[in-house]
């Protein structure tokens, strides 16, 4: 048994050495497609990249790639009813195809242990050219991206352009709803509240054909709000008022369009609740959003971007005027 174990270790070391030799033999100016062609288990991902008509298939520096295996992408093509990626691109449109592919890329070279729990930018862009984010959550060697656990069969591979991880999952193009749902640390109450509204605001903010901006109160903000209105929690609020009151409240936190919030300093914007106005102001270096009822909140994180809009994280619930 000991000899067999030693033999397996030797085989593993030889395989690792061979892979490193393949990587180190690539010239620094090799295109990204050429670099990924050295990894047979992701040949379908390399094909998907090869038909992407933009800078993704050039040779960017200092990037991280989470590349799905051939089995994953083969099943994906079958589910999508496409024979290959050229057909998939034609079916879903170049814009969405590029966004889907770009969600597998991050603009800095990060080994697994360097991934943080945060919203981080990808190399995907929404229809307005705004850089899409992913919610990354890591605990030791366990990583989730947009709420989806990532099983890495090979990690921290060094290529001339950065770091390659090979995964048994493909990335999803995040909507506002998906970015809220993924962040259980800050938005567990908001996630459930959006689902409980009479007309399902979660579905509205999951649409890919419309743009919105959501002023998103975190859990601490909701806890303070419930206490202020004499409720113990979200269920208590619905019981005391009703689902329509919850929908009205949340609609007051949504505006149409995906806006760069800093560009709205000094402007009034209309929420989805009866076109009631919200004001954006910069005071003492801090952006604030307020309504004409005098309730205001600090915008503590700006312009978290999804395919269909943006999230502005705020520290207070905006009460209805």
C-alpha positions as semicolon CSV with decimal commas, in nm:
position;residue;x (nm);y (nm);z (nm)
1;X;0,000;0,000;0,000
2;X;0,283;0,236;0,086
3;X;0,445;0,178;-0,254
4;X;0,115;0,245;-0,430
5;X;0,068;0,569;-0,236
6;X;0,420;0,683;-0,325
7;X;0,357;0,596;-0,689
8;X;0,038;0,804;-0,694
9;X;0,220;1,099;-0,539
10;X;0,493;1,076;-0,802
11;X;0,236;1,063;-1,084
12;X;0,062;1,368;-0,938
13;X;0,388;1,561;-0,912
14;X;0,479;1,472;-1,272
15;X;0,137;1,591;-1,393
16;X;0,169;1,919;-1,203
17;X;0,518;1,972;-1,339
18;X;0,398;1,907;-1,694
19;X;0,117;2,163;-1,659
20;X;0,360;2,422;-1,522
21;X;0,594;2,357;-1,812
22;X;0,310;2,415;-2,059
23;X;0,219;2,744;-1,891
24;X;0,575;2,872;-1,864
25;X;0,647;2,792;-2,231
26;X;0,391;3,047;-2,354
27;X;0,527;3,382;-2,472
28;X;0,408;3,685;-2,277
29;X;0,245;3,828;-2,591
30;X;0,027;3,520;-2,649
31;X;-0,342;3,600;-2,689
32;X;-0,580;3,485;-2,420
33;X;-0,722;3,219;-2,653
34;X;-0,372;3,084;-2,713
35;X;-0,309;3,073;-2,340
36;X;-0,630;2,885;-2,264
37;X;-0,577;2,639;-2,548
38;X;-0,316;2,477;-2,324
39;X;-0,596;2,347;-2,098
40;X;-0,797;2,073;-2,278
41;X;-1,061;2,049;-2,004
42;X;-1,188;2,400;-2,093
43;X;-1,165;2,381;-2,472
44;X;-1,535;2,475;-2,509
45;X;-1,482;2,786;-2,298
46;X;-1,187;2,874;-2,522
47;X;-1,414;2,835;-2,826
48;X;-1,671;3,064;-2,663
49;X;-1,402;3,325;-2,606
50;X;-1,265;3,299;-2,960
51;X;-1,586;3,433;-3,116
52;X;-1,620;3,723;-2,874
53;X;-1,546;4,025;-3,089
54;X;-1,384;4,259;-2,839
55;X;-1,093;4,300;-2,604
56;X;-1,172;3,987;-2,402
57;X;-0,988;3,776;-2,659
58;X;-0,688;4,007;-2,676
59;X;-0,412;3,972;-2,419
60;X;-0,513;4,164;-2,105
61;X;-0,280;4,168;-1,808
62;X;-0,354;4,087;-1,446
63;X;-0,693;3,917;-1,477
64;X;-0,865;3,628;-1,303
65;X;-1,068;3,373;-1,498
66;X;-1,321;3,122;-1,364
67;X;-1,353;2,886;-1,662
68;X;-1,624;2,616;-1,668
69;X;-1,533;2,265;-1,776
70;X;-1,637;2,112;-2,107
71;X;-1,905;1,900;-1,939
72;X;-2,066;2,209;-1,787
73;X;-2,072;2,406;-2,112
74;X;-2,183;2,109;-2,319
75;X;-2,488;2,073;-2,093
76;X;-2,542;2,450;-2,108
77;X;-2,548;2,450;-2,489
78;X;-2,789;2,159;-2,491
79;X;-3,023;2,331;-2,245
80;X;-3,008;2,649;-2,455
81;X;-3,095;2,455;-2,772
82;X;-2,773;2,560;-2,946
83;X;-2,528;2,341;-3,135
84;X;-2,232;2,570;-3,073
85;X;-2,142;2,912;-2,937
86;X;-2,192;3,086;-3,269
87;X;-2,554;2,972;-3,264
88;X;-2,588;3,062;-2,895
89;X;-2,458;3,413;-2,965
90;X;-2,709;3,454;-3,248
91;X;-2,993;3,332;-3,025
92;X;-2,928;3,551;-2,720
93;X;-2,771;3,849;-2,896
94;X;-2,412;3,974;-2,900
95;X;-2,467;4,212;-2,609
96;X;-2,595;3,951;-2,365
97;X;-2,344;3,693;-2,492
98;X;-2,057;3,928;-2,420
99;X;-2,199;4,004;-2,074
100;X;-2,235;3,633;-1,997
101;X;-1,879;3,559;-2,103
102;X;-1,740;3,867;-1,926
103;X;-1,889;3,753;-1,594
104;X;-1,622;3,479;-1,587
105;X;-1,344;3,743;-1,580
106;X;-1,221;3,977;-1,307
107;X;-0,984;4,270;-1,372
108;X;-0,707;4,170;-1,131
109;X;-0,505;3,853;-1,076
110;X;-0,648;3,689;-0,764
111;X;-0,565;3,353;-0,614
112;X;-0,847;3,186;-0,424
113;X;-0,724;3,303;-0,084
114;X;-0,721;3,662;-0,212
115;X;-1,092;3,666;-0,296
116;X;-1,284;3,884;-0,052
117;X;-1,645;3,899;0,063
118;X;-1,760;4,201;-0,134
119;X;-1,917;4,325;-0,455
120;X;-1,634;4,310;-0,707
121;X;-1,624;4,428;-1,071
122;X;-1,610;4,182;-1,359
123;X;-1,514;4,235;-1,723
124;X;-1,882;4,227;-1,820
125;X;-2,080;4,537;-1,914
126;X;-2,450;4,612;-1,925
127;X;-2,625;4,771;-2,227
128;X;-2,527;5,119;-2,102
129;X;-2,159;5,027;-2,089
130;X;-2,154;5,013;-1,708
131;X;-1,922;4,754;-1,554
132;X;-2,118;4,467;-1,395
133;X;-2,040;4,344;-1,043
134;X;-2,043;4,000;-0,884
135;X;-2,103;3,933;-0,516
136;X;-1,811;3,728;-0,391
137;X;-1,827;3,547;-0,058
138;X;-1,535;3,340;0,068
139;X;-1,493;3,143;0,389
140;X;-1,154;2,974;0,399
141;X;-1,140;2,758;0,083
142;X;-1,515;2,780;0,010
143;X;-1,613;3,042;-0,249
144;X;-1,957;3,155;-0,366
145;X;-2,014;3,395;-0,655
146;X;-2,359;3,555;-0,676
147;X;-2,486;3,304;-0,423
148;X;-2,362;3,006;-0,624
149;X;-2,098;2,784;-0,466
150;X;-1,799;2,740;-0,695
151;X;-1,643;2,396;-0,706
152;X;-1,287;2,433;-0,834
153;X;-1,131;2,123;-0,985
154;X;-0,811;2,317;-1,055
155;X;-0,720;2,650;-0,901
156;X;-0,449;2,915;-0,901
157;X;-0,308;2,821;-1,243
158;X;-0,063;3,089;-1,353
159;X;-0,090;3,207;-1,714
160;X;0,077;3,510;-1,876
161;X;-0,241;3,715;-1,833
162;X;-0,299;3,629;-1,468
163;X;-0,472;3,348;-1,277
164;X;-0,695;3,071;-1,413
165;X;-0,937;2,867;-1,201
166;X;-1,125;2,575;-1,357
167;X;-1,474;2,527;-1,220
168;X;-1,771;2,293;-1,244
169;X;-2,006;2,595;-1,259
170;X;-2,071;2,860;-1,520
171;X;-2,127;3,218;-1,411
172;X;-2,465;3,389;-1,444
173;X;-2,534;3,740;-1,568
174;X;-2,662;3,910;-1,251
175;X;-2,975;4,120;-1,235
176;X;-3,054;4,356;-0,946
177;X;-3,261;4,083;-0,782
178;X;-2,977;3,832;-0,809
179;X;-2,721;4,074;-0,661
180;X;-2,955;4,146;-0,369
181;X;-3,034;3,777;-0,314
182;X;-2,667;3,677;-0,316
183;X;-2,577;3,908;-0,028
184;X;-2,726;3,744;0,278
185;X;-2,490;3,947;0,497
186;X;-2,660;4,279;0,419
187;X;-2,985;4,216;0,233
188;X;-3,161;3,915;0,385
189;X;-3,465;4,126;0,483
190;X;-3,478;4,316;0,153
191;X;-3,453;3,990;-0,042
192;X;-3,757;3,848;0,136
193;X;-3,947;4,177;0,125
194;X;-3,915;4,200;-0,254
195;X;-4,059;3,849;-0,287
196;X;-4,354;3,921;-0,056
197;X;-4,484;4,227;-0,239
198;X;-4,826;4,204;-0,402
199;X;-4,688;4,230;-0,758
200;X;-4,347;4,070;-0,690
201;X;-4,094;4,348;-0,717
202;X;-3,835;4,070;-0,719
203;X;-3,965;3,972;-1,064
204;X;-3,963;4,334;-1,181
205;X;-3,601;4,385;-1,076
206;X;-3,509;4,056;-1,241
207;X;-3,620;4,170;-1,587
208;X;-3,340;4,206;-1,840
209;X;-3,532;4,435;-2,076
210;X;-3,573;4,729;-1,838
211;X;-3,331;4,941;-1,633
212;X;-3,377;5,042;-1,269
213;X;-3,186;5,187;-0,977
214;X;-3,263;5,047;-0,633
215;X;-3,187;5,235;-0,312
216;X;-3,131;4,927;-0,099
217;X;-3,158;4,950;0,282
218;X;-2,942;4,697;0,463
219;X;-3,072;4,469;0,739
220;X;-2,972;4,709;1,016
221;X;-3,174;4,985;0,848
222;X;-3,483;4,763;0,831
223;X;-3,444;4,661;1,196
224;X;-3,445;5,028;1,301
225;X;-3,741;5,102;1,074
226;X;-3,951;4,817;1,216
227;X;-3,878;4,939;1,567
228;X;-3,978;5,295;1,472
229;X;-4,317;5,181;1,336
230;X;-4,386;4,947;1,626
231;X;-4,320;4,613;1,458
232;X;-4,088;4,333;1,557
233;X;-3,990;4,228;1,204
234;X;-4,103;4,205;0,841
235;X;-4,388;3,966;0,921
236;X;-4,506;4,201;1,193
237;X;-4,504;4,492;0,946
238;X;-4,719;4,300;0,698
239;X;-4,956;4,192;0,974
240;X;-4,992;4,547;1,108
241;X;-5,024;4,709;0,766
242;X;-5,043;4,477;0,459
243;X;-4,853;4,359;0,153
244;X;-4,961;4,664;-0,046
245;X;-4,809;4,893;0,217
246;X;-4,485;4,697;0,184
247;X;-4,495;4,732;-0,195
248;X;-4,558;5,108;-0,170
249;X;-4,264;5,142;0,068
250;X;-4,026;4,950;-0,156
251;X;-4,145;5,125;-0,473
252;X;-4,036;5,449;-0,306
253;X;-3,680;5,308;-0,317
254;X;-3,682;5,236;-0,693
255;X;-3,633;5,473;-0,985
256;X;-3,633;5,399;-1,357
257;X;-3,299;5,396;-1,534
258;X;-2,950;5,287;-1,434
259;X;-2,792;5,605;-1,302
260;X;-2,445;5,714;-1,195
261;X;-2,553;5,841;-0,857
262;X;-2,273;6,097;-0,813
263;X;-2,389;6,272;-1,132
264;X;-2,729;6,338;-0,971
265;X;-2,598;6,562;-0,693
266;X;-2,850;6,841;-0,643
267;X;-3,114;6,672;-0,859
268;X;-3,463;6,544;-0,783
269;X;-3,568;6,207;-0,925
270;X;-3,905;6,030;-0,930
271;X;-3,958;5,698;-0,755
272;X;-4,199;5,429;-0,871
273;X;-4,433;5,517;-0,585
274;X;-4,678;5,768;-0,735
275;X;-4,384;5,956;-0,894
276;X;-4,288;6,089;-0,550
277;X;-3,957;6,271;-0,564
278;X;-3,627;6,177;-0,406
279;X;-3,341;6,425;-0,371
280;X;-2,971;6,344;-0,407
281;X;-2,728;6,575;-0,228
282;X;-2,361;6,578;-0,139
283;X;-2,304;6,705;0,215
284;X;-1,967;6,708;0,393
285;X;-1,830;6,458;0,144
286;X;-2,122;6,217;0,189
287;X;-2,394;6,142;-0,064
288;X;-2,745;6,143;0,079
289;X;-3,085;6,050;-0,058
290;X;-3,394;6,207;0,096
291;X;-3,765;6,248;0,029
292;X;-3,981;6,555;0,070
293;X;-4,102;6,420;0,403
294;X;-3,764;6,495;0,556
295;X;-3,640;6,136;0,583
296;X;-3,286;6,087;0,458
297;X;-3,027;5,814;0,429
298;X;-2,656;5,802;0,361
299;X;-2,552;5,618;0,047
300;X;-2,281;5,398;0,195
301;X;-2,190;5,211;-0,125
302;X;-2,260;5,348;-0,470
303;X;-2,321;5,208;-0,816
304;X;-2,321;4,831;-0,757
305;X;-2,401;4,736;-1,114
306;X;-2,617;4,458;-1,259
307;X;-2,713;4,386;-1,619
308;X;-3,042;4,571;-1,568
309;X;-2,937;4,859;-1,346
310;X;-2,769;4,964;-1,025
311;X;-2,794;4,927;-0,650
312;X;-2,719;5,212;-0,409
313;X;-2,672;5,072;-0,058
314;X;-2,830;5,301;0,205
315;X;-2,830;5,300;0,585
316;X;-3,194;5,402;0,646
317;X;-3,534;5,303;0,511
318;X;-3,696;5,595;0,327
319;X;-4,036;5,633;0,490
320;X;-4,324;5,736;0,269
321;X;-4,387;6,113;0,274
